[in-house]
Amino acid sequence: MGSQNKFDGEWPYDKPVFVLSRTVTELPEKLAGKVVYPVQGEIGDVLADIHRAGYHNLYIDGGTAAKQCLAADLIDEMVITTVPLLLGGGTPLFGSLPSPLQFVHISTERYFDYMVKNTWYRQRDQAAHA
């Protein structure tokens, strides 16, 4: 397959994008002003900085960031799209959690006869948050 630049093509986002990465050392010049980078540190500190900048509803994408947010119980809605490509290995989607998290299934959508998108909302104990 060779090396591919994951930032090729038209930029699809109309909202600020924060890139959390331990491996990306610089972004292409064409992304200047479109991406806030680098964003590094513990997920709680990173999110506190992003919240202080005025961003509160975030879309988290990527295995490591999603796992850290789940482990810290910071996910309110989960959208999982599955594509039936069996790799036979790889990194677990969720990893281990300090305690079970309850989610309620809200919807399922089917795309192109092979992709399925499921939406789940975090079910929280209201008494614990009152």
mmCIF file of C-alpha atoms in Angstrom:
data_model
loop_
_atom_site.group_PDB
_atom_site.id
_atom_site.type_symbol
_atom_site.label_atom_id
_atom_site.label_comp_id
_atom_site.label_asym_id
_atom_site.label_seq_id
_atom_site.Cartn_x
_atom_site.Cartn_y
_atom_site.Cartn_z
ATOM 1 C CA MET A 1 0.000 0.000 0.000
ATOM 2 C CA GLY A 2 2.838 2.415 0.694
ATOM 3 C CA SER A 3 2.754 5.586 2.694
ATOM 4 C CA GLN A 4 -0.311 7.772 2.270
ATOM 5 C CA ASN A 5 -0.882 11.300 3.498
ATOM 6 C CA LYS A 6 -4.096 11.076 5.500
ATOM 7 C CA PHE A 7 -4.730 14.792 4.910
ATOM 8 C CA ASP A 8 -4.937 14.675 1.094
ATOM 9 C CA GLY A 9 -8.103 15.791 -0.690
ATOM 10 C CA GLU A 10 -10.646 18.505 0.053
ATOM 11 C CA TRP A 11 -11.039 19.511 3.688
ATOM 12 C CA PRO A 12 -14.482 18.174 4.738
ATOM 13 C CA TYR A 13 -14.998 20.094 8.006
ATOM 14 C CA ASP A 14 -16.624 23.456 8.604
ATOM 15 C CA LYS A 15 -15.913 23.432 12.348
ATOM 16 C CA PRO A 16 -12.618 23.719 14.259
ATOM 17 C CA VAL A 17 -10.613 20.487 14.304
ATOM 18 C CA PHE A 18 -8.274 19.634 17.173
ATOM 19 C CA VAL A 19 -5.721 16.945 16.336
ATOM 20 C CA LEU A 20 -4.555 14.814 19.246
ATOM 21 C CA SER A 21 -1.551 12.798 18.178
ATOM 22 C CA ARG A 22 1.625 11.372 19.591
ATOM 23 C CA THR A 23 2.982 10.542 16.131
ATOM 24 C CA VAL A 24 2.060 13.434 13.808
ATOM 25 C CA THR A 25 4.822 15.997 14.147
ATOM 26 C CA GLU A 26 3.615 18.593 11.649
ATOM 27 C CA LEU A 27 0.627 19.239 9.449
ATOM 28 C CA PRO A 28 0.672 20.279 5.792
ATOM 29 C CA GLU A 29 0.681 24.041 5.201
ATOM 30 C CA LYS A 30 -2.688 23.839 3.433
ATOM 31 C CA LEU A 31 -4.290 23.027 6.802
ATOM 32 C CA ALA A 32 -3.033 26.197 8.485
ATOM 33 C CA GLY A 33 -5.992 27.911 10.117
ATOM 34 C CA LYS A 34 -8.186 24.820 9.778
ATOM 35 C CA VAL A 35 -6.616 22.631 12.437
ATOM 36 C CA VAL A 36 -5.518 23.356 15.991
ATOM 37 C CA TYR A 37 -2.331 21.354 16.504
ATOM 38 C CA PRO A 38 -0.591 20.050 18.403
ATOM 39 C CA VAL A 39 -2.970 19.135 21.190
ATOM 40 C CA GLN A 40 -1.202 16.870 23.640
ATOM 41 C CA GLY A 41 -1.500 15.809 27.257
ATOM 42 C CA GLU A 42 -3.887 13.934 29.501
ATOM 43 C CA ILE A 43 -7.379 13.761 28.017
ATOM 44 C CA GLY A 44 -8.961 15.588 30.980
ATOM 45 C CA ASP A 45 -6.516 18.494 30.628
ATOM 46 C CA VAL A 46 -6.908 18.610 26.842
ATOM 47 C CA LEU A 47 -10.701 18.704 27.093
ATOM 48 C CA ALA A 48 -10.589 21.359 29.836
ATOM 49 C CA ASP A 49 -8.491 23.575 27.518
ATOM 50 C CA ILE A 50 -10.907 22.990 24.623
ATOM 51 C CA HIS A 51 -13.900 23.775 26.876
ATOM 52 C CA ARG A 52 -12.218 26.987 28.089
ATOM 53 C CA ALA A 53 -11.871 27.989 24.430
ATOM 54 C CA GLY A 54 -15.689 27.768 24.189
ATOM 55 C CA TYR A 55 -16.162 24.342 22.595
ATOM 56 C CA HIS A 56 -18.441 22.024 24.582
ATOM 57 C CA ASN A 57 -20.096 19.643 22.104
ATOM 58 C CA LEU A 58 -17.253 17.609 20.658
ATOM 59 C CA TYR A 59 -17.036 14.813 18.129
ATOM 60 C CA ILE A 60 -14.298 12.437 19.256
ATOM 61 C CA ASP A 61 -12.825 10.222 16.553
ATOM 62 C CA GLY A 62 -9.943 7.818 16.817
ATOM 63 C CA GLY A 63 -9.311 4.778 18.944
ATOM 64 C CA THR A 64 -6.996 6.145 21.605
ATOM 65 C CA ALA A 65 -8.928 9.376 22.243
ATOM 66 C CA ALA A 66 -12.254 7.526 22.299
ATOM 67 C CA LYS A 67 -10.906 4.919 24.751
ATOM 68 C CA GLN A 68 -9.561 7.635 27.051
ATOM 69 C CA CYS A 69 -12.889 9.486 26.986
ATOM 70 C CA LEU A 70 -14.829 6.282 27.678
ATOM 71 C CA ALA A 71 -12.523 5.356 30.562
ATOM 72 C CA ALA A 72 -13.125 8.823 32.070
ATOM 73 C CA ASP A 73 -16.908 8.496 31.428
ATOM 74 C CA LEU A 74 -16.945 11.568 29.166
ATOM 75 C CA ILE A 75 -19.014 10.149 26.291
ATOM 76 C CA ASP A 76 -22.706 11.094 26.123
ATOM 77 C CA GLU A 77 -23.499 9.665 22.676
ATOM 78 C CA MET A 78 -21.768 6.940 20.721
ATOM 79 C CA VAL A 79 -22.100 6.409 16.977
ATOM 80 C CA ILE A 80 -20.576 3.157 15.776
ATOM 81 C CA THR A 81 -20.516 2.389 12.071
ATOM 82 C CA THR A 82 -19.568 -1.120 11.091
ATOM 83 C CA VAL A 83 -18.269 -2.222 7.724
ATOM 84 C CA PRO A 84 -17.877 -5.980 7.240
ATOM 85 C CA LEU A 85 -14.157 -6.103 6.579
ATOM 86 C CA LEU A 86 -12.672 -8.804 8.789
ATOM 87 C CA LEU A 87 -9.058 -8.037 9.602
ATOM 88 C CA GLY A 88 -8.361 -10.989 11.849
ATOM 89 C CA GLY A 89 -6.569 -8.834 14.413
ATOM 90 C CA GLY A 90 -6.036 -5.301 15.535
ATOM 91 C CA THR A 91 -6.750 -3.140 18.537
ATOM 92 C CA PRO A 92 -9.970 -3.638 20.534
ATOM 93 C CA LEU A 93 -12.532 -0.899 19.959
ATOM 94 C CA PHE A 94 -13.182 -0.131 23.622
ATOM 95 C CA GLY A 95 -10.332 -1.537 25.714
ATOM 96 C CA SER A 96 -10.753 -2.002 29.444
ATOM 97 C CA LEU A 97 -12.864 0.351 31.555
ATOM 98 C CA PRO A 98 -12.714 1.030 35.290
ATOM 99 C CA SER A 99 -16.453 0.242 35.583
ATOM 100 C CA PRO A 100 -19.328 -0.757 33.270
ATOM 101 C CA LEU A 101 -21.022 2.006 31.258
ATOM 102 C CA GLN A 102 -24.680 1.671 30.270
ATOM 103 C CA PHE A 103 -25.789 2.913 26.844
ATOM 104 C CA VAL A 104 -29.288 2.859 25.315
ATOM 105 C CA HIS A 105 -29.690 2.086 21.615
ATOM 106 C CA ILE A 106 -31.450 4.950 19.815
ATOM 107 C CA SER A 107 -31.278 4.209 16.111
ATOM 108 C CA THR A 108 -29.845 2.124 13.281
ATOM 109 C CA GLU A 109 -29.248 3.290 9.710
ATOM 110 C CA ARG A 110 -28.101 1.244 6.729
ATOM 111 C CA TYR A 111 -25.856 2.624 3.978
ATOM 112 C CA PHE A 112 -24.874 1.158 0.602
ATOM 113 C CA ASP A 113 -26.123 -2.337 1.532
ATOM 114 C CA TYR A 114 -23.005 -3.041 3.590
ATOM 115 C CA MET A 115 -22.546 -0.371 6.264
ATOM 116 C CA VAL A 116 -24.589 -0.085 9.465
ATOM 117 C CA LYS A 117 -24.551 2.981 11.710
ATOM 118 C CA ASN A 118 -25.813 2.550 15.286
ATOM 119 C CA THR A 119 -26.397 5.436 17.689
ATOM 120 C CA TRP A 120 -26.271 4.918 21.442
ATOM 121 C CA TYR A 121 -26.878 7.403 24.301
ATOM 122 C CA ARG A 122 -25.153 7.162 27.658
ATOM 123 C CA GLN A 123 -27.655 6.136 30.340
ATOM 124 C CA ARG A 124 -26.644 7.920 33.523
ATOM 125 C CA ASP A 125 -27.995 7.533 37.038
ATOM 126 C CA GLN A 126 -29.766 10.874 37.523
ATOM 127 C CA ALA A 127 -29.503 10.641 41.315
ATOM 128 C CA ALA A 128 -25.710 10.534 41.081
ATOM 129 C CA HIS A 129 -25.667 13.761 39.049
ATOM 130 C CA ALA A 130 -28.277 15.746 41.002
#
